[in-house]
């Protein structure tokens, strides 16, 4: 007697989107740029996604949530697909991304300080032509040097 082949559950793109929290348009985009492999098609030419798509899409979504760029994710997926190779490149990608995040945080802190400074200069209640905030935005020399 032949062993029954366990059929993999397949779902249409809408169900995949609902299950993963990724929009249908985004799933199609990930297919177009090669992050997500093309799915099988039904007789009616509908996309049919299996468990491997769900898992790969979860990986991509998590990486995107962490702010990794598409090219970095592509490389990380390649590394994930070839588990026997060294993870030096994964470390380099993560470390480079961390450096970029830290630069952005520093810039945001500088922006926060400048916005707090110019917000203090005006309590409201004056005409726009006399508003210190409008004046500071119109003349960049009014900004502190750290925010430039």
Coordinates of N, CA and C in Angstrom, one line a residue:
X1 N 0.8 -1.2 0.0 CA 0.0 0.0 0.0 C 0.9 1.2 0.0
X2 N 0.6 2.2 -0.8 CA 1.3 3.4 -0.9 C 1.0 4.4 0.2
X3 N 2.0 5.0 0.7 CA 1.8 6.0 1.8 C 1.1 7.2 1.2
X4 N 0.1 7.7 1.9 CA -0.6 8.8 1.4 C 0.3 10.0 1.5
X5 N 0.4 10.8 0.4 CA 1.2 12.0 0.4 C 0.4 13.1 1.1
X6 N 1.1 13.7 2.1 CA 0.4 14.8 2.8 C 0.4 16.0 1.9
X7 N -0.8 16.5 1.6 CA -0.9 17.7 0.8 C -0.6 18.9 1.6
X8 N 0.1 19.8 1.0 CA 0.4 21.0 1.6 C -0.8 22.0 1.5
X9 N -1.1 22.7 2.5 CA -2.2 23.7 2.5 C -1.7 24.8 1.6
X10 N -2.5 25.2 0.6 CA -2.2 26.3 -0.2 C -3.3 27.3 -0.1
X11 N -3.0 28.6 -0.1 CA -3.9 29.7 0.0 C -3.8 30.7 -1.1
X12 N -4.8 31.4 -1.4 CA -4.7 32.5 -2.3 C -4.0 33.7 -1.7
X13 N -3.7 34.7 -2.5 CA -2.9 35.8 -2.1 C -3.6 36.6 -1.0
X14 N -4.9 36.7 -1.0 CA -5.7 37.4 0.0 C -5.5 36.8 1.4
X15 N -5.6 35.5 1.4 CA -5.5 34.7 2.6 C -4.0 34.8 3.2
X16 N -3.1 34.8 2.3 CA -1.7 35.0 2.7 C -1.5 36.4 3.3
X17 N -2.1 37.4 2.7 CA -2.0 38.8 3.2 C -2.6 38.8 4.6
X18 N -3.7 38.2 4.7 CA -4.4 38.3 6.0 C -3.6 37.5 7.1
X19 N -3.1 36.4 6.7 CA -2.3 35.6 7.7 C -1.0 36.2 8.1
X20 N -0.4 37.0 7.2 CA 0.9 37.5 7.5 C 0.9 39.0 7.9
X21 N -0.2 39.7 7.6 CA -0.3 41.1 7.8 C 0.5 41.9 6.8
X22 N 0.7 41.4 5.6 CA 1.4 42.0 4.5 C 0.4 42.3 3.4
X23 N 0.3 43.5 2.9 CA -0.7 43.9 1.9 C -0.4 43.1 0.6
X24 N -1.5 42.8 -0.1 CA -1.5 42.1 -1.4 C -0.5 42.7 -2.3
X25 N -0.5 44.1 -2.4 CA 0.4 44.8 -3.4 C 1.8 44.6 -3.0
X26 N 2.1 44.5 -1.7 CA 3.4 44.3 -1.2 C 3.9 42.9 -1.5
X27 N 3.0 41.9 -1.4 CA 3.4 40.6 -1.7 C 3.8 40.5 -3.2
X28 N 3.0 41.1 -4.0 CA 3.3 41.1 -5.5 C 4.6 41.8 -5.7
X29 N 4.8 42.9 -5.0 CA 6.1 43.6 -5.2 C 7.3 42.7 -4.8
X30 N 7.2 42.0 -3.7 CA 8.2 41.1 -3.3 C 8.5 40.0 -4.3
X31 N 7.4 39.5 -5.0 CA 7.6 38.6 -6.0 C 8.3 39.2 -7.2
X32 N 8.0 40.4 -7.6 CA 8.6 41.1 -8.7 C 10.1 41.3 -8.5
X33 N 10.5 41.7 -7.3 CA 11.9 42.0 -7.0 C 12.7 40.7 -6.6
X34 N 12.0 39.6 -6.6 CA 12.7 38.3 -6.4 C 12.9 37.9 -4.9
X35 N 12.3 38.6 -4.0 CA 12.4 38.2 -2.6 C 11.5 37.0 -2.3
X36 N 10.4 36.9 -2.9 CA 9.4 35.8 -2.7 C 9.3 35.0 -4.0
X37 N 9.5 33.7 -3.9 CA 9.5 32.9 -5.2 C 8.1 32.9 -5.7
X38 N 8.0 32.8 -7.1 CA 6.7 32.7 -7.7 C 5.8 31.6 -7.1
X39 N 4.6 31.8 -6.9 CA 3.7 30.7 -6.4 C 3.2 29.8 -7.5
X40 N 2.7 28.7 -7.1 CA 2.0 27.9 -8.1 C 0.8 28.6 -8.5
X41 N 0.2 28.2 -9.6 CA -1.0 28.8 -10.1 C -2.1 27.7 -10.2
X42 N -3.3 28.1 -9.9 CA -4.5 27.2 -10.0 C -4.9 27.1 -11.4
X43 N -5.8 26.3 -11.7 CA -6.3 26.1 -13.1 C -6.9 27.4 -13.6
X44 N -7.4 28.2 -12.7 CA -8.0 29.6 -13.0 C -6.9 30.6 -13.0
X45 N -5.6 30.3 -12.9 CA -4.5 31.1 -12.9 C -4.4 32.0 -11.6
X46 N -5.0 31.6 -10.5 CA -4.8 32.3 -9.3 C -3.6 31.9 -8.6
X47 N -2.9 32.8 -7.9 CA -1.7 32.4 -7.2 C -2.1 31.6 -6.0
X48 N -1.3 30.5 -5.7 CA -1.5 29.6 -4.6 C -0.2 29.5 -3.8
X49 N -0.3 30.0 -2.6 CA 0.9 30.0 -1.7 C 0.9 28.9 -0.7
X50 N 2.0 28.4 -0.4 CA 2.2 27.3 0.6 C 2.9 27.8 1.8
X51 N 3.3 26.8 2.7 CA 4.0 27.1 3.9 C 5.3 27.8 3.7
X52 N 6.0 27.4 2.7 CA 7.4 28.1 2.4 C 7.2 29.6 2.1
X53 N 6.1 29.9 1.5 CA 5.8 31.3 1.2 C 5.5 32.1 2.5
X54 N 4.7 31.5 3.3 CA 4.3 32.1 4.6 C 5.6 32.3 5.5
X55 N 6.5 31.3 5.5 CA 7.7 31.5 6.3 C 8.6 32.5 5.7
X56 N 8.8 32.5 4.4 CA 9.7 33.4 3.8 C 9.1 34.9 3.9
X57 N 7.8 35.0 3.8 CA 7.2 36.3 3.9 C 7.3 36.8 5.3
X58 N 7.3 35.9 6.3 CA 7.4 36.3 7.7 C 8.9 36.9 7.9
X59 N 9.8 36.2 7.3 CA 11.3 36.6 7.4 C 11.4 38.0 6.8
X60 N 10.8 38.2 5.6 CA 10.9 39.5 4.9 C 10.3 40.6 5.7
X61 N 9.1 40.3 6.2 CA 8.3 41.3 7.0 C 9.1 41.7 8.3
X62 N 9.7 40.7 8.9 CA 10.4 41.0 10.1 C 11.6 41.9 9.8
X63 N 12.3 41.5 8.7 CA 13.5 42.3 8.3 C 13.1 43.7 7.9
X64 N 12.0 43.9 7.2 CA 11.5 45.2 6.8 C 11.1 46.0 8.0
X65 N 10.4 45.3 9.0 CA 10.0 46.0 10.2 C 11.3 46.6 11.0
X66 N 12.4 45.9 10.8 CA 13.7 46.3 11.4 C 14.4 47.4 10.5
X67 N 13.8 47.7 9.4 CA 14.3 48.7 8.5 C 15.4 48.3 7.5
X68 N 15.6 47.0 7.3 CA 16.6 46.5 6.4 C 16.1 46.9 5.0
X69 N 17.0 47.3 4.1 CA 16.7 47.6 2.7 C 16.5 46.3 1.9
X70 N 15.8 46.4 0.8 CA 15.5 45.2 0.0 C 16.7 44.4 -0.4
X71 N 17.8 45.1 -0.8 CA 19.0 44.4 -1.2 C 19.6 43.7 -0.1
X72 N 19.6 44.3 1.1 CA 20.1 43.6 2.3 C 19.3 42.3 2.6
X73 N 18.0 42.5 2.5 CA 17.1 41.3 2.7 C 17.4 40.2 1.7
X74 N 17.6 40.6 0.5 CA 17.9 39.6 -0.6 C 19.1 38.8 -0.2
X75 N 20.2 39.5 0.3 CA 21.4 38.8 0.7 C 21.1 37.9 1.9
X76 N 20.4 38.4 2.9 CA 20.1 37.7 4.1 C 19.3 36.4 3.7
X77 N 18.3 36.5 2.8 CA 17.6 35.4 2.3 C 18.5 34.3 1.7
X78 N 19.4 34.8 0.9 CA 20.4 33.9 0.2 C 21.2 33.2 1.3
X79 N 21.6 33.9 2.3 CA 22.4 33.2 3.4 C 21.5 32.2 4.1
X80 N 20.2 32.6 4.3 CA 19.3 31.7 5.0 C 19.1 30.4 4.1
X81 N 19.1 30.6 2.8 CA 18.8 29.5 1.9 C 20.0 28.5 1.8
X82 N 21.2 29.0 2.2 CA 22.5 28.3 2.1 C 23.1 28.2 3.5
X83 N 22.5 27.4 4.4 CA 22.9 27.5 5.8 C 24.4 27.0 6.1
X84 N 25.0 26.4 5.1 CA 26.4 25.9 5.4 C 27.5 27.0 5.2
X85 N 27.1 28.1 4.7 CA 28.1 29.2 4.5 C 28.3 30.0 5.8
X86 N 29.4 30.7 5.9 CA 29.7 31.6 7.0 C 28.7 32.8 7.0
X87 N 28.4 33.2 8.2 CA 27.4 34.3 8.4 C 28.1 35.7 8.4
X88 N 29.4 35.8 8.0 CA 30.1 37.1 8.1 C 29.3 38.2 7.3
X89 N 28.7 37.8 6.2 CA 28.0 38.9 5.4 C 26.8 39.3 6.2
X90 N 26.1 38.4 6.8 CA 24.9 38.7 7.6 C 25.3 39.7 8.7
X91 N 26.4 39.4 9.4 CA 26.9 40.3 10.4 C 27.2 41.7 9.9
X92 N 27.9 41.7 8.7 CA 28.2 43.0 8.1 C 27.0 43.8 7.8
X93 N 26.0 43.1 7.2 CA 24.7 43.8 6.9 C 24.1 44.4 8.1
X94 N 24.0 43.6 9.2 CA 23.3 44.0 10.4 C 24.1 45.1 11.1
X95 N 25.4 45.0 11.1 CA 26.2 46.1 11.7 C 26.1 47.4 10.9
X96 N 26.2 47.3 9.6 CA 26.0 48.5 8.8 C 24.7 49.1 9.0
X97 N 23.6 48.3 9.1 CA 22.3 48.9 9.3 C 22.2 49.5 10.7
X98 N 22.8 48.9 11.7 CA 22.8 49.5 13.0 C 23.5 50.8 13.0
X99 N 24.6 50.9 12.3 CA 25.3 52.2 12.2 C 24.4 53.3 11.6
X100 N 23.7 52.9 10.5 CA 22.7 53.8 9.9 C 21.6 54.2 10.8
X101 N 21.1 53.3 11.5 CA 20.0 53.6 12.5 C 20.5 54.6 13.6
X102 N 21.7 54.4 14.0 CA 22.3 55.3 15.1 C 22.5 56.7 14.5
X103 N 22.9 56.8 13.2 CA 23.0 58.1 12.6 C 21.7 58.8 12.5
X104 N 20.6 58.0 12.2 CA 19.3 58.6 12.1 C 18.8 59.0 13.4
X105 N 19.0 58.2 14.4 CA 18.6 58.6 15.8 C 19.3 59.9 16.2
X106 N 20.6 60.0 16.0 CA 21.3 61.2 16.3 C 20.7 62.4 15.6
X107 N 20.4 62.3 14.3 CA 19.8 63.4 13.5 C 18.4 63.7 14.1
X108 N 17.6 62.7 14.5 CA 16.3 63.0 15.1 C 16.4 63.7 16.4
X109 N 17.4 63.3 17.2 CA 17.6 64.0 18.5 C 18.0 65.5 18.3
X110 N 18.8 65.7 17.3 CA 19.1 67.1 16.9 C 17.9 67.9 16.5
X111 N 17.1 67.2 15.6 CA 15.9 67.9 15.2 C 14.9 68.1 16.3
X112 N 14.8 67.2 17.3 CA 14.0 67.3 18.4 C 14.4 68.6 19.2
X113 N 15.7 68.7 19.5 CA 16.2 69.8 20.3 C 15.9 71.1 19.6
X114 N 16.1 71.2 18.2 CA 15.9 72.4 17.5 C 14.4 72.8 17.5
X115 N 13.5 71.8 17.3 CA 12.1 72.0 17.3 C 11.7 72.5 18.7
X116 N 12.2 71.9 19.8 CA 11.8 72.3 21.1 C 12.3 73.8 21.3
X117 N 13.5 74.1 20.8 CA 14.0 75.4 21.0 C 13.1 76.5 20.3
X118 N 12.8 76.2 19.0 CA 12.0 77.2 18.3 C 10.5 77.2 18.8
X119 N 10.0 76.1 19.3 CA 8.7 76.1 19.8 C 8.6 77.0 21.1
X120 N 9.7 77.0 21.9 CA 9.7 77.9 23.1 C 9.6 79.3 22.8
X121 N 10.1 79.7 21.6 CA 10.2 81.1 21.2 C 8.9 81.8 21.0
X122 N 7.8 81.0 20.8 CA 6.5 81.5 20.5 C 5.4 80.8 21.3
X123 N 4.6 81.5 22.1 CA 3.6 80.9 22.9 C 2.2 81.1 22.2
X124 N 2.3 81.6 20.9 CA 1.0 81.7 20.2 C 0.4 83.1 20.5
X125 N -0.7 83.3 19.9 CA -1.5 84.6 20.2 C -1.0 85.8 19.5
X126 N 0.0 85.7 18.6 CA 0.4 86.8 17.9 C 0.1 86.6 16.4
X127 N 0.2 87.7 15.7 CA 0.0 87.6 14.2 C 1.2 86.8 13.6
X128 N 0.9 86.1 12.5 CA 1.9 85.2 11.9 C 3.1 86.0 11.5
X129 N 2.9 87.3 11.1 CA 4.0 88.1 10.7 C 5.0 88.4 11.9
X130 N 4.5 88.2 13.1 CA 5.3 88.5 14.3 C 5.7 87.2 15.0
X131 N 5.4 86.0 14.4 CA 5.6 84.7 15.0 C 7.1 84.3 14.9
X132 N 7.7 84.1 16.0 CA 9.1 83.7 16.0 C 9.4 82.4 15.4
X133 N 8.4 81.5 15.4 CA 8.6 80.2 14.7 C 8.7 80.4 13.2
X134 N 7.7 81.2 12.7 CA 7.7 81.5 11.2 C 9.0 82.2 10.8
X135 N 9.5 83.1 11.7 CA 10.7 83.8 11.4 C 11.9 82.8 11.4
X136 N 12.0 81.9 12.3 CA 13.1 81.0 12.4 C 13.1 80.1 11.2
X137 N 11.9 79.6 10.7 CA 11.8 78.8 9.6 C 12.2 79.5 8.3
X138 N 11.8 80.8 8.2 CA 12.1 81.6 7.0 C 13.6 81.9 6.9
X139 N 14.3 82.0 8.1 CA 15.7 82.4 8.1 C 16.5 81.4 8.8
X140 N 17.2 80.5 8.1 CA 17.9 79.4 8.7 C 19.0 79.8 9.6
X141 N 19.4 81.1 9.6 CA 20.5 81.5 10.5 C 19.9 81.6 12.0
X142 N 18.6 81.5 12.1 CA 18.0 81.5 13.5 C 18.1 80.2 14.1
X143 N 18.5 79.1 13.4 CA 18.6 77.8 13.9 C 19.9 77.6 14.6
X144 N 19.9 76.7 15.6 CA 21.1 76.4 16.3 C 22.0 75.6 15.3
X145 N 23.3 75.7 15.5 CA 24.3 75.1 14.5 C 24.2 73.6 14.5
X146 N 23.8 72.9 15.6 CA 23.7 71.5 15.6 C 22.7 70.9 14.7
X147 N 21.6 71.7 14.4 CA 20.5 71.2 13.6 C 20.8 71.3 12.1
X148 N 21.8 72.0 11.7 CA 22.1 72.2 10.2 C 22.4 71.0 9.6

